[in-house]
């Protein structure tokens, strides 16, 4: 269950780490799925490596999504009248050490490339399942800039929702020119779930471990509340529109 205090943190900061969501058995299942996929498409060298499996008629990562009841947990952040739609793809994100990388700035997802109709590929929130330990910083942790979801929403309310697709107005990243503040690294144990608002500034961090350390493994799902695509312009200019207050 997500508490009122956790919901308030998500509303104000734009992210939430929920520990202890997965059991040891579920963690082992998730890591087996990832290992099988990486055997078929092995990483080359150190650093960040991504797979983008589409679900189509079914996929082990969609079954895994259902088995850990991720939609039910995410639904506790959304308004009660909005269900979570099944995602149609996942992102397998791994970081292989040693990779002493620090991001120069943030980005917002779904802009490059956008959708076929020229609009950005917006969604309600990002859900990341941590299959490996993120308790220490600089182990492939996600960098996030707290509160930027509200500042970007204010920017888009002033400039129009379609400013998300005007890449010439973006800083390198891409992310619009809004006050960022200082970034933090999301931390927590394996089996945690990270929820991040779609508009939250974020980027991947490096893995400063040695070649013998465990690679970072995260499963990301881009979640949409029911009807999101029909109201995406309203959502990005009113960042808490879809969320339980």
XYZ file of C-alpha atoms in Angstrom:
245
model
C 0.000 0.000 0.000
C 1.085 3.577 -0.686
C 0.510 5.938 2.225
C -0.806 9.489 2.147
C 2.679 10.713 3.068
C 4.180 8.838 0.115
C 1.550 10.270 -2.221
C 2.366 13.770 -0.990
C 6.069 13.121 -1.613
C 5.308 12.012 -5.172
C 3.131 15.061 -5.800
C 5.751 17.509 -4.520
C 8.986 15.818 -5.600
C 7.794 13.936 -8.686
C 9.132 10.519 -7.692
C 8.692 7.795 -5.095
C 10.725 4.724 -4.151
C 8.609 1.930 -2.682
C 10.823 -0.732 -1.056
C 9.987 -4.392 -0.542
C 7.547 -4.743 -3.421
C 9.051 -7.913 -4.926
C 9.655 -11.194 -3.150
C 12.949 -13.034 -3.477
C 11.258 -15.500 -5.830
C 9.968 -12.685 -8.039
C 13.408 -11.092 -8.125
C 14.929 -14.381 -9.221
C 12.298 -14.744 -11.942
C 12.929 -11.230 -13.245
C 16.678 -11.762 -13.356
C 16.253 -15.052 -15.222
C 14.126 -13.328 -17.857
C 16.713 -10.566 -18.275
C 19.598 -13.050 -18.416
C 17.865 -15.002 -21.193
C 17.252 -11.833 -23.196
C 20.846 -10.657 -22.789
C 22.155 -14.034 -23.915
C 20.325 -13.459 -27.199
C 21.392 -9.804 -27.477
C 24.577 -9.499 -25.419
C 25.960 -6.104 -24.397
C 29.138 -4.872 -26.041
C 31.634 -3.535 -23.530
C 30.917 -1.471 -20.437
C 28.328 1.243 -19.866
C 24.601 1.486 -20.449
C 22.872 -1.183 -22.519
C 19.154 -1.191 -23.355
C 16.663 -3.623 -24.839
C 13.180 -2.513 -25.929
C 10.972 -5.623 -26.193
C 7.528 -5.065 -27.729
C 4.790 -7.163 -26.205
C 2.484 -7.827 -29.164
C 0.478 -10.947 -28.343
C 2.403 -11.551 -25.142
C 5.851 -11.511 -23.575
C 7.500 -12.824 -20.390
C 8.031 -9.238 -19.214
C 4.314 -8.510 -19.563
C 3.556 -11.644 -17.557
C 6.101 -10.454 -14.996
C 4.437 -7.026 -14.870
C 1.151 -8.700 -14.000
C 2.685 -11.130 -11.504
C 4.161 -8.349 -9.339
C 0.844 -6.430 -9.511
C 2.574 -3.278 -10.684
C -0.631 -1.775 -12.101
C -2.373 -2.136 -8.756
C 0.471 -0.376 -6.950
C 0.701 2.396 -9.544
C -3.049 2.849 -9.338
C -2.678 4.017 -5.747
C -0.982 7.152 -7.070
C -3.610 7.851 -9.716
C -7.105 9.232 -9.277
C -9.519 6.438 -8.282
C -11.508 6.865 -11.520
C -8.437 6.216 -13.704
C -7.255 2.664 -14.356
C -3.724 1.828 -15.496
C -3.518 0.562 -19.064
C -1.289 -2.387 -19.874
C 2.014 -1.199 -21.373
C 2.857 -2.388 -24.874
C 6.627 -2.542 -24.355
C 9.299 -2.499 -21.660
C 12.841 -1.219 -21.334
C 15.530 -3.529 -20.018
C 18.187 -1.171 -18.631
C 21.570 -2.507 -17.596
C 24.764 -0.701 -16.623
C 28.013 -2.640 -16.778
C 30.981 -1.417 -14.715
C 33.381 0.175 -14.694
C 31.672 3.183 -16.284
C 32.518 6.409 -14.366
C 29.853 8.520 -16.032
C 27.884 11.470 -14.685
C 25.060 12.968 -16.776
C 25.550 16.509 -17.981
C 21.828 17.244 -17.747
C 18.375 15.687 -17.864
C 15.899 14.647 -20.509
C 12.190 14.006 -20.832
C 11.070 10.769 -22.514
C 9.123 10.287 -25.716
C 10.424 13.326 -27.603
C 13.102 11.854 -29.868
C 11.562 10.099 -31.609
C 7.991 11.207 -31.041
C 4.880 9.485 -32.304
C 3.950 9.051 -35.966
C 1.505 11.978 -35.786
C 4.287 14.329 -34.695
C 3.174 14.604 -31.083
C 5.445 13.587 -28.186
C 5.042 10.109 -26.730
C 3.782 11.232 -23.346
C 2.636 8.930 -20.561
C 1.537 9.260 -16.940
C 4.516 7.881 -15.042
C 7.575 5.719 -15.328
C 7.728 2.586 -13.182
C 11.134 1.001 -12.602
C 11.589 -2.393 -10.967
C 15.031 -2.690 -9.372
C 16.251 -6.231 -9.950
C 19.632 -5.426 -8.374
C 20.632 -3.408 -5.345
C 20.618 0.393 -5.652
C 21.409 1.110 -1.997
C 24.716 2.813 -2.783
C 25.088 5.756 -5.191
C 27.112 5.541 -8.402
C 25.984 1.990 -9.147
C 23.934 2.806 -12.216
C 21.418 4.796 -10.162
C 18.936 7.060 -11.874
C 19.665 10.778 -11.498
C 16.533 12.817 -10.835
C 15.910 16.533 -10.377
C 13.178 16.755 -7.693
C 10.212 19.020 -8.312
C 10.968 19.650 -11.967
C 7.682 18.010 -13.023
C 5.849 21.007 -11.568
C 8.221 23.561 -13.067
C 8.053 21.946 -16.503
C 4.262 21.838 -16.224
C 4.293 25.573 -15.523
C 6.561 26.160 -18.516
C 4.205 24.218 -20.801
C 1.150 26.008 -19.405
C 2.823 29.264 -20.509
C 4.282 28.100 -23.841
C 1.688 25.505 -24.857
C 1.752 21.718 -24.648
C 3.132 21.429 -28.178
C 6.353 23.074 -26.991
C 7.369 19.540 -25.987
C 7.762 18.739 -29.686
C 9.682 21.915 -30.557
C 13.187 20.595 -30.108
C 14.789 23.904 -31.053
C 13.488 25.295 -27.741
C 15.099 22.532 -25.694
C 18.398 22.601 -23.849
C 20.792 19.761 -24.643
C 19.190 16.660 -23.207
C 16.504 17.444 -24.319
C 14.736 19.307 -21.516
C 13.214 22.800 -21.557
C 14.914 25.765 -19.944
C 13.411 25.612 -16.452
C 15.172 25.885 -13.065
C 16.538 22.429 -12.324
C 18.054 22.620 -8.855
C 20.516 19.964 -7.749
C 20.051 16.339 -8.839
C 19.946 13.364 -6.512
C 20.530 9.675 -7.153
C 17.617 7.340 -6.440
C 18.677 4.690 -3.940
C 17.128 1.617 -2.353
C 17.364 -2.163 -2.114
C 16.689 -4.720 -4.821
C 12.980 -5.446 -5.059
C 12.029 -1.767 -4.799
C 9.892 0.038 -7.348
C 10.606 3.589 -8.471
C 7.725 5.723 -9.732
C 8.625 8.926 -11.595
C 6.247 11.517 -13.044
C 6.458 11.763 -16.828
C 7.659 15.382 -16.701
C 10.334 14.784 -14.064
C 13.852 15.608 -15.236
C 16.022 12.494 -15.090
C 18.961 10.716 -16.680
C 21.068 7.615 -16.316
C 24.060 7.606 -13.994
C 27.336 5.719 -14.234
C 28.496 2.587 -12.467
C 31.737 3.347 -10.633
C 32.304 -0.252 -9.512
C 34.904 -2.680 -10.772
C 34.622 -5.250 -13.525
C 33.831 -7.889 -10.893
C 30.835 -5.995 -9.473
C 27.255 -6.919 -10.342
C 25.821 -5.019 -13.287
C 22.831 -2.792 -12.571
C 19.519 -4.248 -13.849
C 16.237 -2.341 -13.988
C 12.974 -3.027 -15.786
C 11.124 0.104 -16.865
C 7.472 0.301 -17.874
C 5.915 3.484 -19.236
C 2.455 3.606 -17.711
C -0.557 5.502 -19.006
C -3.762 6.189 -17.151
C -6.838 5.241 -19.151
C -7.624 7.957 -21.719
C -4.223 9.638 -21.342
C -3.571 10.086 -25.057
C -6.886 11.887 -25.550
C -5.996 14.479 -22.908
C -2.200 14.587 -23.055
C -2.108 18.354 -23.663
C -4.148 18.969 -20.526
C -1.983 16.553 -18.548
C 1.381 18.151 -19.370
C 0.088 21.642 -18.557
C -1.563 20.479 -15.309
C 0.957 17.921 -13.963
C -1.214 16.564 -11.132
C -4.387 16.219 -13.205
C -4.236 12.413 -13.322
C -3.015 11.891 -9.757
C -4.736 11.327 -6.448
C -4.486 14.403 -4.203
